[in-house]
Tab-separated table of C-alpha atoms in Angstrom:
chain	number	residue	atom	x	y	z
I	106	UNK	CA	35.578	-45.351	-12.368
I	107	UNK	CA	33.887	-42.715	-10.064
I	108	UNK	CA	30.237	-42.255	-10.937
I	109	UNK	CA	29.148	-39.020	-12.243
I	110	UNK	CA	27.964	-36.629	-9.880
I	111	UNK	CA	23.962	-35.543	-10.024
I	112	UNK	CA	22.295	-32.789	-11.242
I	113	UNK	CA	20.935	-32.223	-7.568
I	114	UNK	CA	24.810	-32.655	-5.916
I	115	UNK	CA	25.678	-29.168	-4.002
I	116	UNK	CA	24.523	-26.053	-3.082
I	117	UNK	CA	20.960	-25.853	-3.730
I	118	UNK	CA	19.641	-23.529	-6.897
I	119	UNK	CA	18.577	-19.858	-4.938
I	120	UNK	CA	16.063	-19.677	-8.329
I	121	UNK	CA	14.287	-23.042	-7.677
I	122	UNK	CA	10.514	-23.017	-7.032
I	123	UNK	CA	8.394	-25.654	-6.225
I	124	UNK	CA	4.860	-25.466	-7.602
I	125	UNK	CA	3.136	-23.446	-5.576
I	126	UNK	CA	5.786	-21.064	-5.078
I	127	UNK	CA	5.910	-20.492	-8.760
I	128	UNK	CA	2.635	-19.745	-9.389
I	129	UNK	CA	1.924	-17.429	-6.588
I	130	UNK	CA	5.261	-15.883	-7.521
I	131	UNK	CA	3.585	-15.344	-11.148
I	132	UNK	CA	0.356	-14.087	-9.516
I	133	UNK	CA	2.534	-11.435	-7.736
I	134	UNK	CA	4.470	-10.691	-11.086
I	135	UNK	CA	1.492	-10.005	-12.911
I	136	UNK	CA	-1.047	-8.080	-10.613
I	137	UNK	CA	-0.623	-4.659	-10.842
I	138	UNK	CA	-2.220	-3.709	-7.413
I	139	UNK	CA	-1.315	-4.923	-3.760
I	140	UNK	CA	-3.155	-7.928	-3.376
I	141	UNK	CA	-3.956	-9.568	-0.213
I	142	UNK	CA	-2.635	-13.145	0.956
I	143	UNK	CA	-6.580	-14.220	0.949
I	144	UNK	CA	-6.641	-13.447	-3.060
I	145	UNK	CA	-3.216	-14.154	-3.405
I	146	UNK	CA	-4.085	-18.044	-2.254
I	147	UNK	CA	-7.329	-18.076	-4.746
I	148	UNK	CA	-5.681	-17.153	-7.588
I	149	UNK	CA	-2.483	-19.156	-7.301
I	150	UNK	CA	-4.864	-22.320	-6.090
I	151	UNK	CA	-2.782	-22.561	-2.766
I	152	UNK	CA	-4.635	-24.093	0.343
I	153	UNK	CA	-5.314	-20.525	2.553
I	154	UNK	CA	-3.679	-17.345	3.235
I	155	UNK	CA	-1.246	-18.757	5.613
I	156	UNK	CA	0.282	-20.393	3.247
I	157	UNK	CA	0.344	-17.728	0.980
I	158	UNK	CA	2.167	-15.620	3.493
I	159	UNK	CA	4.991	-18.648	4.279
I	160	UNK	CA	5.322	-18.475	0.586
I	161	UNK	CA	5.857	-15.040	0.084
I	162	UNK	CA	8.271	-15.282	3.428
I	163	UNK	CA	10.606	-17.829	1.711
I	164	UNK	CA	10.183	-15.849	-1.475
I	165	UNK	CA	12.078	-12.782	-0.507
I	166	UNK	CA	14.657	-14.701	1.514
I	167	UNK	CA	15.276	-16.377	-1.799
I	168	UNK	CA	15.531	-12.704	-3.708
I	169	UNK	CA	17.960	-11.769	-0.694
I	170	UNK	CA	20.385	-14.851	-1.203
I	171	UNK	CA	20.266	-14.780	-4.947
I	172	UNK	CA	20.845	-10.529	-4.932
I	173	UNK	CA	17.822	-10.189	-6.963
I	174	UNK	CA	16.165	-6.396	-7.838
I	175	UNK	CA	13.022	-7.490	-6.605
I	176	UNK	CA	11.284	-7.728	-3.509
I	177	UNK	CA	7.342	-8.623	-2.458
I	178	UNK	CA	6.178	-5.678	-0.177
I	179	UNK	CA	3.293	-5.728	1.833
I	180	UNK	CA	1.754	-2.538	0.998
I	181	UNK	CA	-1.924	-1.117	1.248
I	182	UNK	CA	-3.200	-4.082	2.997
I	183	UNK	CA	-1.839	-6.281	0.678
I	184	UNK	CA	1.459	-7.526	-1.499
I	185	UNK	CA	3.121	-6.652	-4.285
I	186	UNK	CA	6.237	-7.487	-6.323
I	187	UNK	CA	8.503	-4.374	-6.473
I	188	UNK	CA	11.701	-3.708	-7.387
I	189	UNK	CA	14.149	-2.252	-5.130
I	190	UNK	CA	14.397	1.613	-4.108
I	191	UNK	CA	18.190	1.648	-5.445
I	192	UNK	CA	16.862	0.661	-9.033
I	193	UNK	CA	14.136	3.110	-9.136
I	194	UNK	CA	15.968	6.121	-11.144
I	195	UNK	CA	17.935	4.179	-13.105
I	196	UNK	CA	14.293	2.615	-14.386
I	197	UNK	CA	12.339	5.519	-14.989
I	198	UNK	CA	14.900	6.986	-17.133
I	199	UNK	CA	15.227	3.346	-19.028
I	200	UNK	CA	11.474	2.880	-19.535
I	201	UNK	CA	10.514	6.429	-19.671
I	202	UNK	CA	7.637	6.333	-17.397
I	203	UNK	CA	5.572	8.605	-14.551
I	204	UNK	CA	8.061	10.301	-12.022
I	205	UNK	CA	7.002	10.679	-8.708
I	206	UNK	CA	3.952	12.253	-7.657
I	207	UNK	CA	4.322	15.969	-7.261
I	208	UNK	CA	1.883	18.194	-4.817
I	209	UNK	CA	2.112	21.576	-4.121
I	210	UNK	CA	2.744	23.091	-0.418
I	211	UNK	CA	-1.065	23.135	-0.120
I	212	UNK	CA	-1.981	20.247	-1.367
I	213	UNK	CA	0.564	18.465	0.850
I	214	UNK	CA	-0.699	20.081	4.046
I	215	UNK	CA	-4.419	19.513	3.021
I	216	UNK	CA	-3.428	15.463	2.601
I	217	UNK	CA	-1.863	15.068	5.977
I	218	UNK	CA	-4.771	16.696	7.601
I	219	UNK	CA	-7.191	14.286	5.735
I	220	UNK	CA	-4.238	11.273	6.604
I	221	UNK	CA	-4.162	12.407	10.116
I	222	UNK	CA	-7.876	13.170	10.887
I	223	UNK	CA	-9.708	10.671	8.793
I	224	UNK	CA	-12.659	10.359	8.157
I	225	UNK	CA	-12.703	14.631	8.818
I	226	UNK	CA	-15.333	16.891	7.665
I	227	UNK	CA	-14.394	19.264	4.614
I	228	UNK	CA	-14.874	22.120	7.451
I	229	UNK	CA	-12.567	20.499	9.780
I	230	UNK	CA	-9.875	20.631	7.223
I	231	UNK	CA	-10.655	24.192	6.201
I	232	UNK	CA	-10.730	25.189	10.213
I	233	UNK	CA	-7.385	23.395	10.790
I	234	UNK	CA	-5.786	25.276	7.336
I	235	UNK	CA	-7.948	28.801	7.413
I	236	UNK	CA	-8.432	28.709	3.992
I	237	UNK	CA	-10.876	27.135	1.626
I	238	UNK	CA	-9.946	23.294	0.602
I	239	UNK	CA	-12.732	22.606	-2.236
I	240	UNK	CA	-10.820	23.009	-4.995
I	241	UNK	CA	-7.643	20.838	-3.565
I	242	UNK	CA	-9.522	17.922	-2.057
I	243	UNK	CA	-11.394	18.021	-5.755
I	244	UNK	CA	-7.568	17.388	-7.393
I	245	UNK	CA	-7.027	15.092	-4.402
I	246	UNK	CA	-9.608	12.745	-5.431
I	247	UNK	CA	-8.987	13.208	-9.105
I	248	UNK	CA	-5.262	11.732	-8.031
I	249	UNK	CA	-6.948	9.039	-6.260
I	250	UNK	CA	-5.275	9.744	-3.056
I	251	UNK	CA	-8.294	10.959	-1.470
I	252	UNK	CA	-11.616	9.307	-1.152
I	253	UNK	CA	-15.232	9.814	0.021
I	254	UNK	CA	-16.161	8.088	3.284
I	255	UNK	CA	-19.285	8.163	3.481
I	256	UNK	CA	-21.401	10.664	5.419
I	257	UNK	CA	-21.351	12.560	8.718
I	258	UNK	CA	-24.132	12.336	11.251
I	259	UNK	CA	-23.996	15.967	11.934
I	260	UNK	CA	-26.597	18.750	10.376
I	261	UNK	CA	-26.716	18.453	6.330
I	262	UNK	CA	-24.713	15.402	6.754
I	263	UNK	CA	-21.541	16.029	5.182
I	264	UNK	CA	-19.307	14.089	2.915
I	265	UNK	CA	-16.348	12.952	5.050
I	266	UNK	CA	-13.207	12.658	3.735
I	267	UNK	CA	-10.395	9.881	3.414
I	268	UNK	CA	-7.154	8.536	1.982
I	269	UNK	CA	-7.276	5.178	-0.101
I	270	UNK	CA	-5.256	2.501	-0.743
I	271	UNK	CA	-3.601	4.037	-3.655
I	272	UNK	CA	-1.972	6.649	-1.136
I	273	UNK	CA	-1.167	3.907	1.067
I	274	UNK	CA	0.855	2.358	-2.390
I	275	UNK	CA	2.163	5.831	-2.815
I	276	UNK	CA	3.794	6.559	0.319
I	277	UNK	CA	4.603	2.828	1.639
I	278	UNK	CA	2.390	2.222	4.203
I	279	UNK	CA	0.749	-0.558	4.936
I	280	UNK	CA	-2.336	1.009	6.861
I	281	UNK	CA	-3.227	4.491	7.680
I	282	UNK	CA	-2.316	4.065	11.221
I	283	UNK	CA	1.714	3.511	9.992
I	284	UNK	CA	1.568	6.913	9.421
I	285	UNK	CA	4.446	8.813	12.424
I	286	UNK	CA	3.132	8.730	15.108
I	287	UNK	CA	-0.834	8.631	14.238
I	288	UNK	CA	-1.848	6.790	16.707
I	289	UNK	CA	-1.066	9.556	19.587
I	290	UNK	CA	-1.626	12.590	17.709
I	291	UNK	CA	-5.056	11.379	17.127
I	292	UNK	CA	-5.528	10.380	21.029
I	293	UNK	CA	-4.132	14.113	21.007
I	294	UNK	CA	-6.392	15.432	18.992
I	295	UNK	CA	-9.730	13.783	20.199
I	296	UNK	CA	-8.719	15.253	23.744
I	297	UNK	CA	-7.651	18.549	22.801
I	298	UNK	CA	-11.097	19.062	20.517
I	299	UNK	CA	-13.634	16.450	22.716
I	300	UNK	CA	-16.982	17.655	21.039
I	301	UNK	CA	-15.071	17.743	17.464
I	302	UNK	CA	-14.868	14.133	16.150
I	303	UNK	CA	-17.203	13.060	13.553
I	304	UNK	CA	-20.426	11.393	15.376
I	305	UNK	CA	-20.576	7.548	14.247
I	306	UNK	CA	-17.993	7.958	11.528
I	307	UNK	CA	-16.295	4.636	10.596
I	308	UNK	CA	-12.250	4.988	10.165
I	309	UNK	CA	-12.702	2.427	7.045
I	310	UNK	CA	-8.915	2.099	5.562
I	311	UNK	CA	-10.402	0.850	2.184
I	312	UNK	CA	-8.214	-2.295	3.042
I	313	UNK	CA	-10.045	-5.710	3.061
I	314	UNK	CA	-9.865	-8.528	4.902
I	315	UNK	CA	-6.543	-10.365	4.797
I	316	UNK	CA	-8.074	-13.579	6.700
């Protein structure tokens, strides 16, 4: 008589986790902010955030095999379990919640000056648009996708003015710099207008450490 085959004979289970995988996989499920792989290791007791990151590697390859709605995006400096783009109407008319942000034309053009410029003076932003910005980069910050960054070093020292990680959430990125083609049209910018940068203004991303 043949013997009976095992439980573990075949293809492997795509939905098996081992220990660690499963917890950091509930860590991810439950957060409700990106998180980065340094937290990500403390809470789900794994040994640094090296291995946090292998994990979360062989997590989504397991989501891709098994054709599975979600996904673990790095986003904001950090990761978080999302589902995927193709489900996204279908759920917001099933659970009934927020649509998508909406901004008007000038609140839009006000953002990608802060996004592109940061950290920029409130009269920067006012010089670049020719129209007063108090009132927008108020409902900016109100939004949360718009933060003080501290102070300039110039006369009255100003507020500056920044995105935070809740725009990076918003729009996908995982630092400001991901932004088209920052990187040059600030090199751009800080040649065109020399004298016009911010004097000892940090370009602090809100992001932490992911070491």
């Amino acid at each position: 008589m043949a013997p009976r085959a095992s439980r573990d004979d075949g293809p492997p289970d795509p939905w098996r986790r081992d220990e660690n995988t499963a917890r950091l996989e509930a860590v991810l499920f439950l957060t409700r902010e990106p998180l980065n792989t340094r937290k990500l290791a403390a809470l789900a007791n794994l040994a640094d955030g090296t291995e946090a990151r292998t994990l979360i590697r062989r997590l989504n390859q397991t989501y891709n095999q098994s054709g599975s709605a979600f996904v673990a995006e790095e986003v904001a400096g950090g990761f978080q379990l999302m589902t995927r783009p193709r489900f996204s109407g279908w759920l917001r008319r099933l659970h009934g919640g927020p649509g998508e942000i909406r901004l008007s034309a000038p609140a839009l053009e006000t953002l990608a000056v802060v996004a592109y410029r940061q950290p920029v003076m409130r009269t920067q932003i006012e010089a670049i648009r020719g129209v007063d910005c108090g009132e927008i980069l108020r409902q900016l910050m109100e939004r949360n996708l718009v933060r003080t960054a501290g102070r300039s070093s110039e006369l009255g020292r100003p507020y500056l003015y920044a995105t935070t990680k809740r725009f990076l959430q918003v729009f996908g990125l995982k630092h400001p710099d991901d932004l088209p083609r920052a990187e040059a049209l600030r090199v751009a910018d800080a040649a065109a207008f020399p004298g016009d940068a911010p004097a000892n203004a940090s370009r602090d991303s809100g992001n932490e450490d992911d070491s």
